Coordinates of C-alpha atoms in Angstrom, one line a residue:
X16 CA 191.7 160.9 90.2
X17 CA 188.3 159.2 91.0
X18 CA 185.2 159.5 88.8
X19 CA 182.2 159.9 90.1
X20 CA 179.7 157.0 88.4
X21 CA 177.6 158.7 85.6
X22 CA 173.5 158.9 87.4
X23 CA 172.4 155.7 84.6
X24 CA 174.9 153.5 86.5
X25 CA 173.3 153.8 90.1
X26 CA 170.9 151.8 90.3
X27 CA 168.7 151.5 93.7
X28 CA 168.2 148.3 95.0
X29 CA 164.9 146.3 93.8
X30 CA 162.5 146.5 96.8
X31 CA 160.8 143.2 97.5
X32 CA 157.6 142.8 96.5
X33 CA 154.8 143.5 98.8
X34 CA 152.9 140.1 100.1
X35 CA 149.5 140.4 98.5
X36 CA 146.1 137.8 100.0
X37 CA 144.3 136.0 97.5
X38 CA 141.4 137.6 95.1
X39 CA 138.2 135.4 95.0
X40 CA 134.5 136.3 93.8
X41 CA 131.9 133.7 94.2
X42 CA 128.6 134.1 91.8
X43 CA 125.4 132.8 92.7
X44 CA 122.2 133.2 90.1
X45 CA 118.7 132.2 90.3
X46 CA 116.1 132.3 87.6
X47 CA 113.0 130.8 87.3
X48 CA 112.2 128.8 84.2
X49 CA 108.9 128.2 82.2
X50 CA 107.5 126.1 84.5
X51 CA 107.6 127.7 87.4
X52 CA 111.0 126.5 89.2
X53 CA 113.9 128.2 90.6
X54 CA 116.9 127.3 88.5
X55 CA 120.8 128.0 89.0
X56 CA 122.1 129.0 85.8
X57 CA 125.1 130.6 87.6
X58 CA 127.1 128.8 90.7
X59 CA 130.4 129.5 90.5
X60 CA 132.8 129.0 93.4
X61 CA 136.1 130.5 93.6
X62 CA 139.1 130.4 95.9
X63 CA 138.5 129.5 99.1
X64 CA 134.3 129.8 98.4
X65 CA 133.0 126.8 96.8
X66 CA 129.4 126.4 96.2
X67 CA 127.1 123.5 96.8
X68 CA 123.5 122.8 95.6
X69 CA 121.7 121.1 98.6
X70 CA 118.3 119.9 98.8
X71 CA 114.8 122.4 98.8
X72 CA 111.2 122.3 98.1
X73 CA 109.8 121.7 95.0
X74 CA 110.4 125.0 93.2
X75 CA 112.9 126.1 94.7
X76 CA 116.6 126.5 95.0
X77 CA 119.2 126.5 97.8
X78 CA 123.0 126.8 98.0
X79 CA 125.9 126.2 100.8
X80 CA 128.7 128.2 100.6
X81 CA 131.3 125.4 101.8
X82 CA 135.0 126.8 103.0
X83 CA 137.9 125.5 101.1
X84 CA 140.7 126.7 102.5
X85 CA 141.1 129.0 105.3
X86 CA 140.1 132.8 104.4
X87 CA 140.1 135.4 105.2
X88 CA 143.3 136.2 106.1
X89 CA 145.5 140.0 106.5
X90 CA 145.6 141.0 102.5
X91 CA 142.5 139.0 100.8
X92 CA 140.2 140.3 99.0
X93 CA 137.0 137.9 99.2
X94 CA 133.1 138.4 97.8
X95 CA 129.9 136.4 97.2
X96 CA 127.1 137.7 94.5
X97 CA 124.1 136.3 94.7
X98 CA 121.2 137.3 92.6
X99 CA 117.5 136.3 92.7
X100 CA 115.8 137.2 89.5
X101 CA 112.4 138.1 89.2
X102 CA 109.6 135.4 90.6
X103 CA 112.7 133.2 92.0
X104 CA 113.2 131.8 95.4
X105 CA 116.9 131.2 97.1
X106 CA 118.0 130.3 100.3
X107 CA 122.0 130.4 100.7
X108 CA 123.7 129.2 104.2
X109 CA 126.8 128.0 104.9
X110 CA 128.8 125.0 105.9
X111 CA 130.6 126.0 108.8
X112 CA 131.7 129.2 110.6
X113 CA 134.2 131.9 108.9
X114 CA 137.2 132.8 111.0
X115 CA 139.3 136.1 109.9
X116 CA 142.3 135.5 110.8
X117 CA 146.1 137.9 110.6
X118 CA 148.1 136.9 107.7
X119 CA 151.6 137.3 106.2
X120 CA 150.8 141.2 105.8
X121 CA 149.0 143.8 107.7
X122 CA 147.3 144.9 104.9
X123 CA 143.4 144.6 106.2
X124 CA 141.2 141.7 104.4
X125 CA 137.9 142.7 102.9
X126 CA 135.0 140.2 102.5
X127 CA 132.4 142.3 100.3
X128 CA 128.8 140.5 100.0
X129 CA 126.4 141.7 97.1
X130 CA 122.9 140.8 96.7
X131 CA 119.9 141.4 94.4
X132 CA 116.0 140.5 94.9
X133 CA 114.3 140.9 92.0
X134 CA 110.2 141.7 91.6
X135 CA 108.5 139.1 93.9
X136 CA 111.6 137.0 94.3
X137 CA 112.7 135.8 98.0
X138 CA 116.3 135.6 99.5
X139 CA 117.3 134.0 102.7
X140 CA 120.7 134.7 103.4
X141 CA 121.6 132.8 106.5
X142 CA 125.6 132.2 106.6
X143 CA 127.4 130.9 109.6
X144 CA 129.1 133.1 112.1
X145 CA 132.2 135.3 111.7
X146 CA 134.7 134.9 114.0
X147 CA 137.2 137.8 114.4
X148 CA 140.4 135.7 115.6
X149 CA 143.1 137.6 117.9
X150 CA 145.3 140.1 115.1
X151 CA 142.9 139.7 112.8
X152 CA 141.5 143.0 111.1
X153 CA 139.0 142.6 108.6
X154 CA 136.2 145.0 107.0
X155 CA 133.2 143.5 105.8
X156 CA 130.4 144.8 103.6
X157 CA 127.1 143.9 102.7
X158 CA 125.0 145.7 100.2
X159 CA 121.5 144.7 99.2
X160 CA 119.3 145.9 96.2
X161 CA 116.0 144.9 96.5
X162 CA 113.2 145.6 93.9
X163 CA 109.8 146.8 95.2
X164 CA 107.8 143.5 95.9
X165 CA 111.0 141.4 97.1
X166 CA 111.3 139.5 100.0
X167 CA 114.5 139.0 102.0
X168 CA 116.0 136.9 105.6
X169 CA 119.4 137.9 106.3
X170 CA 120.7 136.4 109.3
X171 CA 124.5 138.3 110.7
X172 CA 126.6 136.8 113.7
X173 CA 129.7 138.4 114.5
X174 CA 131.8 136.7 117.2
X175 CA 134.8 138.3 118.8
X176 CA 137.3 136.4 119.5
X177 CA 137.5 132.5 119.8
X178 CA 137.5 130.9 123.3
X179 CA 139.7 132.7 125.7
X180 CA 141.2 135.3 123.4
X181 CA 140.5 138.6 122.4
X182 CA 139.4 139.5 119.3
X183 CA 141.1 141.1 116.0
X184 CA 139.7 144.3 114.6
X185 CA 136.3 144.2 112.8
X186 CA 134.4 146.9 111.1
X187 CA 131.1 146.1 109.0
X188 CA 128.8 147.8 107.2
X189 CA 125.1 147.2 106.2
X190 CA 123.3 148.8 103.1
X191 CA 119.6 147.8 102.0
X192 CA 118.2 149.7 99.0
X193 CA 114.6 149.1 98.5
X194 CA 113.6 150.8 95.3
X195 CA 116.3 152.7 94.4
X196 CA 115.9 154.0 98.0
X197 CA 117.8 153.4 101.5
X198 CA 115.7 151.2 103.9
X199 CA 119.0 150.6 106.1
X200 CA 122.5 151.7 106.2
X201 CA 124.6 151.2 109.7
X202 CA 128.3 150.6 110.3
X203 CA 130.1 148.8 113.5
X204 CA 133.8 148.6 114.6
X205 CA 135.1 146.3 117.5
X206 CA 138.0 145.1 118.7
X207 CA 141.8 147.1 119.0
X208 CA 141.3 151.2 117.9
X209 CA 137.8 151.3 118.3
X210 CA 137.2 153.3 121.8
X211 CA 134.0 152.0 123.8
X212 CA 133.6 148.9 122.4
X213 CA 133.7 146.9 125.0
X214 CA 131.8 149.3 127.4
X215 CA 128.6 149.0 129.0
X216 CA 127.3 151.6 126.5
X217 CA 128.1 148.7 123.6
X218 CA 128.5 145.2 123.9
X219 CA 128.9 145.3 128.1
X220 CA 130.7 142.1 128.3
X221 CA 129.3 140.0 125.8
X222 CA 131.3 138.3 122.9
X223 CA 128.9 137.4 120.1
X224 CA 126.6 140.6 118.1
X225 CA 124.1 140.1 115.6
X226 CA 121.0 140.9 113.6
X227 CA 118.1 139.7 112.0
X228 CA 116.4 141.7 108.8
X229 CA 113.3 140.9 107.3
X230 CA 112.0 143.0 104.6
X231 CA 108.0 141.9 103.4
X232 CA 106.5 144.3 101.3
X233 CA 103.1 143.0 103.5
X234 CA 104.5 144.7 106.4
X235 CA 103.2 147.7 104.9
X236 CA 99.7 147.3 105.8
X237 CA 100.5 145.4 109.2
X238 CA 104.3 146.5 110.8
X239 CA 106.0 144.3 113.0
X240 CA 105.7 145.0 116.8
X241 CA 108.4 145.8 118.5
X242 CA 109.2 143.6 121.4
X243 CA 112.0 142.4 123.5
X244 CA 113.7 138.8 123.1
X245 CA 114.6 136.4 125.4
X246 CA 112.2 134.5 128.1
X247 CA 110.0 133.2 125.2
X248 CA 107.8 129.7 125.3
X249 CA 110.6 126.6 125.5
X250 CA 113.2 128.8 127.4
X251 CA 114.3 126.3 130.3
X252 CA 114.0 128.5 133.6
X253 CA 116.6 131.0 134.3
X254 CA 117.3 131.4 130.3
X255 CA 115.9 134.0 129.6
X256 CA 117.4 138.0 129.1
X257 CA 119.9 139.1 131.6
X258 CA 123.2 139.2 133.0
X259 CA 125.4 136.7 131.5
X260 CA 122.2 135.7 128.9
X261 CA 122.5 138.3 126.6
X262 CA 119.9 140.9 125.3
X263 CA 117.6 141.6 121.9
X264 CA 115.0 143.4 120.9
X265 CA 112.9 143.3 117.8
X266 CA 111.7 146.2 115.8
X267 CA 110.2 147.9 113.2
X268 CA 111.8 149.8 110.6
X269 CA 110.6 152.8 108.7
X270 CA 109.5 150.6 105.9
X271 CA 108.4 147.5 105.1
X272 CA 110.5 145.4 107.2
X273 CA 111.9 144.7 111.0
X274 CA 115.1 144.8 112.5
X275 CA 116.3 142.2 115.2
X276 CA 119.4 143.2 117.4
X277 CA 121.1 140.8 119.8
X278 CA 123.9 140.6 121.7
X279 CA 125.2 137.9 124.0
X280 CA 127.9 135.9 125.5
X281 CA 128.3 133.0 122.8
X282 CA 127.3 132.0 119.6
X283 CA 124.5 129.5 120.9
X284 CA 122.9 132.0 122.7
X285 CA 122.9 134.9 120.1
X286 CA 121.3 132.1 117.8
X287 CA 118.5 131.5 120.2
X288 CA 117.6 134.4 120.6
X289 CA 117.8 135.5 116.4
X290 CA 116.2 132.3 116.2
X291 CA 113.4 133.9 117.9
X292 CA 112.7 136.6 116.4
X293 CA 113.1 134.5 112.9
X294 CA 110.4 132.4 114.5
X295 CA 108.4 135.6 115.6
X296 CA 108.4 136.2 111.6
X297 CA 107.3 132.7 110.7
X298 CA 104.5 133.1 112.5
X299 CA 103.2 136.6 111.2
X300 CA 103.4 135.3 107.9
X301 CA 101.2 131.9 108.9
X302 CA 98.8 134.6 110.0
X303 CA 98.5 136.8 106.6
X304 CA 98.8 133.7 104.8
X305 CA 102.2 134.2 103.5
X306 CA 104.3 131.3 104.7
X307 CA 107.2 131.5 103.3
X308 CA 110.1 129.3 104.6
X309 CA 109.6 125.4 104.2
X310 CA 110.1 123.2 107.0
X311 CA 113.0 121.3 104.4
X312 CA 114.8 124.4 104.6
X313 CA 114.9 125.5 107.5
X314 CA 115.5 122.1 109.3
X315 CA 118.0 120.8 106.7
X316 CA 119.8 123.4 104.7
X317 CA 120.4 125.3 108.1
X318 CA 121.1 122.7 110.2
X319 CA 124.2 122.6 110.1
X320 CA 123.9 126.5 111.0
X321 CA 122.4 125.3 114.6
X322 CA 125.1 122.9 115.1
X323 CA 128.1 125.2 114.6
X324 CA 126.5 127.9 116.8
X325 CA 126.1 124.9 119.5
X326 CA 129.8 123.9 118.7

């Protein structure tokens, strides 16, 4: 006679566990002190984001989010806080380009950016490109509170795929609350699963997407004009908008701020042409007699922005 094993005794075998990315949060803080300078109190790297003070003007503070390993990859879970109290003034750019890349799992990475502008504080948050390598898929955030009189630059380039490949899966998604209330709020897929991307209707051909947001609570007496981008002053002939040289236009929001929207075959020329519009808002500020981003840095803190875009 055969006995059956008693139900206690069969045990299932143990499943493997699932491969899981890395968790990292980067914290950035600035806070002005008694005398009138930006401090950091808070700069803490993490993971793969390590944080660097780099050199401003007198009052203010800047930071370079420096890559330490590579990230993300399939399964990470990444983010960056920043936070510009009250009266504060921050600029944070980066070191070199982020590349998403597929790893050990096809679990999706996520790189979630937080930032808050406090009362008459000013952000500019001017990161390198991301690239979106071949089997990649990564969904990116970026949510922005902003108190009534605060000030913000955020710069976003999105390249798909690196040289001669096509690229992974993106999705993104903008939110800019000014007051409690939505100024912004748009969402973007490219790559494999997402129909019409590459059409004429989207991207037509080009490779690199990006924007440029300025919010300036003086744009409520004297909006931005919309115009298009591309054949401005210092444009070598045949550089400007067109076939093959990529497309922008510049634009006013329904609020206190303007929207730039470029897309284009590379990097370098998506940067020329945000750079454009960036300088576009440089100017209007000269004008109401608001200048607002020193020559230090925007030459040397973002330098190193204009020579990865060129690389």
């Amino acid at each position: 006679m055969t006995l059956a094993p008693s139900p206690q005794s069969v045990r299932p075998p143990a499943a493997e566990p699932a491969a899981t990315g890395l968790r990292a949060t980067a914290r950035i803080l600035a806070r002005v002190d008694a005398y009138g300078t930006t401090r950091l109190p808070v700069l803490d790297g993490d993971g793969p984001l390590a944080l660097r003070r780099v050199r401003a003007a007198a009052g203010r503070a800047a930071v370079c989010v420096v890559g330490a390993m590579s990230a993300p990859l399939g399964g990470d879970r990444l983010g960056i806080e920043a936070t510009a109290e009250a009266g504060a003034w921050l600029s944070v750019t980066a070191a070199a380009a982020t590349v998403a890349l597929p790893g050990r799992t096809a679990a999706p990475a996520t790189y979630d950016v937080r930032l808050t502008v406090g009362d008459g504080a000013r952000l500019y948050w001017l990161p390198e490109p991301l690239i979106s390598a071949a089997g990649s898929d990564l969904r990116m955030t970026t949510t922005v509170e902003l108190a009534p009189t605060a000030r913000l630059v955020l710069r976003e380039e999105q390249v798909l795929g690196r040289s001669g490949e096509q690229p992974g899966a993106l999705r993104s998604r903008l939110t800019v609350r000014r007051a409690g209330r939505t100024l912004l709020d748009q969402e973007t897929a490219y790559g494999p699963g997402v129909p019409g991307w590459d059409t004429s209707a989207v991207l037509g051909g080009n490779r690199a997407v990006g924007q440029l947001l300025v919010v300036d609570p003086d744009f409520e007496e004297e909006p931005a004009e919309a115009r298009l981008l591309g054949d401005a002053p210092g444009e070598r002939p045949g550089e400007g908008t067109g076939p093959g040289r990529g497309t922008g236009v510049l634009a006013p929001l329904a609020g206190p701020a303007a929207l730039a929207t470029v897309v284009a075959p590379d990097a370098l020329r998506l940067r020329r042409l945000l750079d454009e519009a960036y300088e576009t808002h440089e100017a209007y500020e000269n004008h109401t007699g608001h200048a607002a981003h020193a020559a230090g840095v925007a030459d040397g803190a973002d330098g190193a922005a204009r020579r990865t875009a060129a690389g």
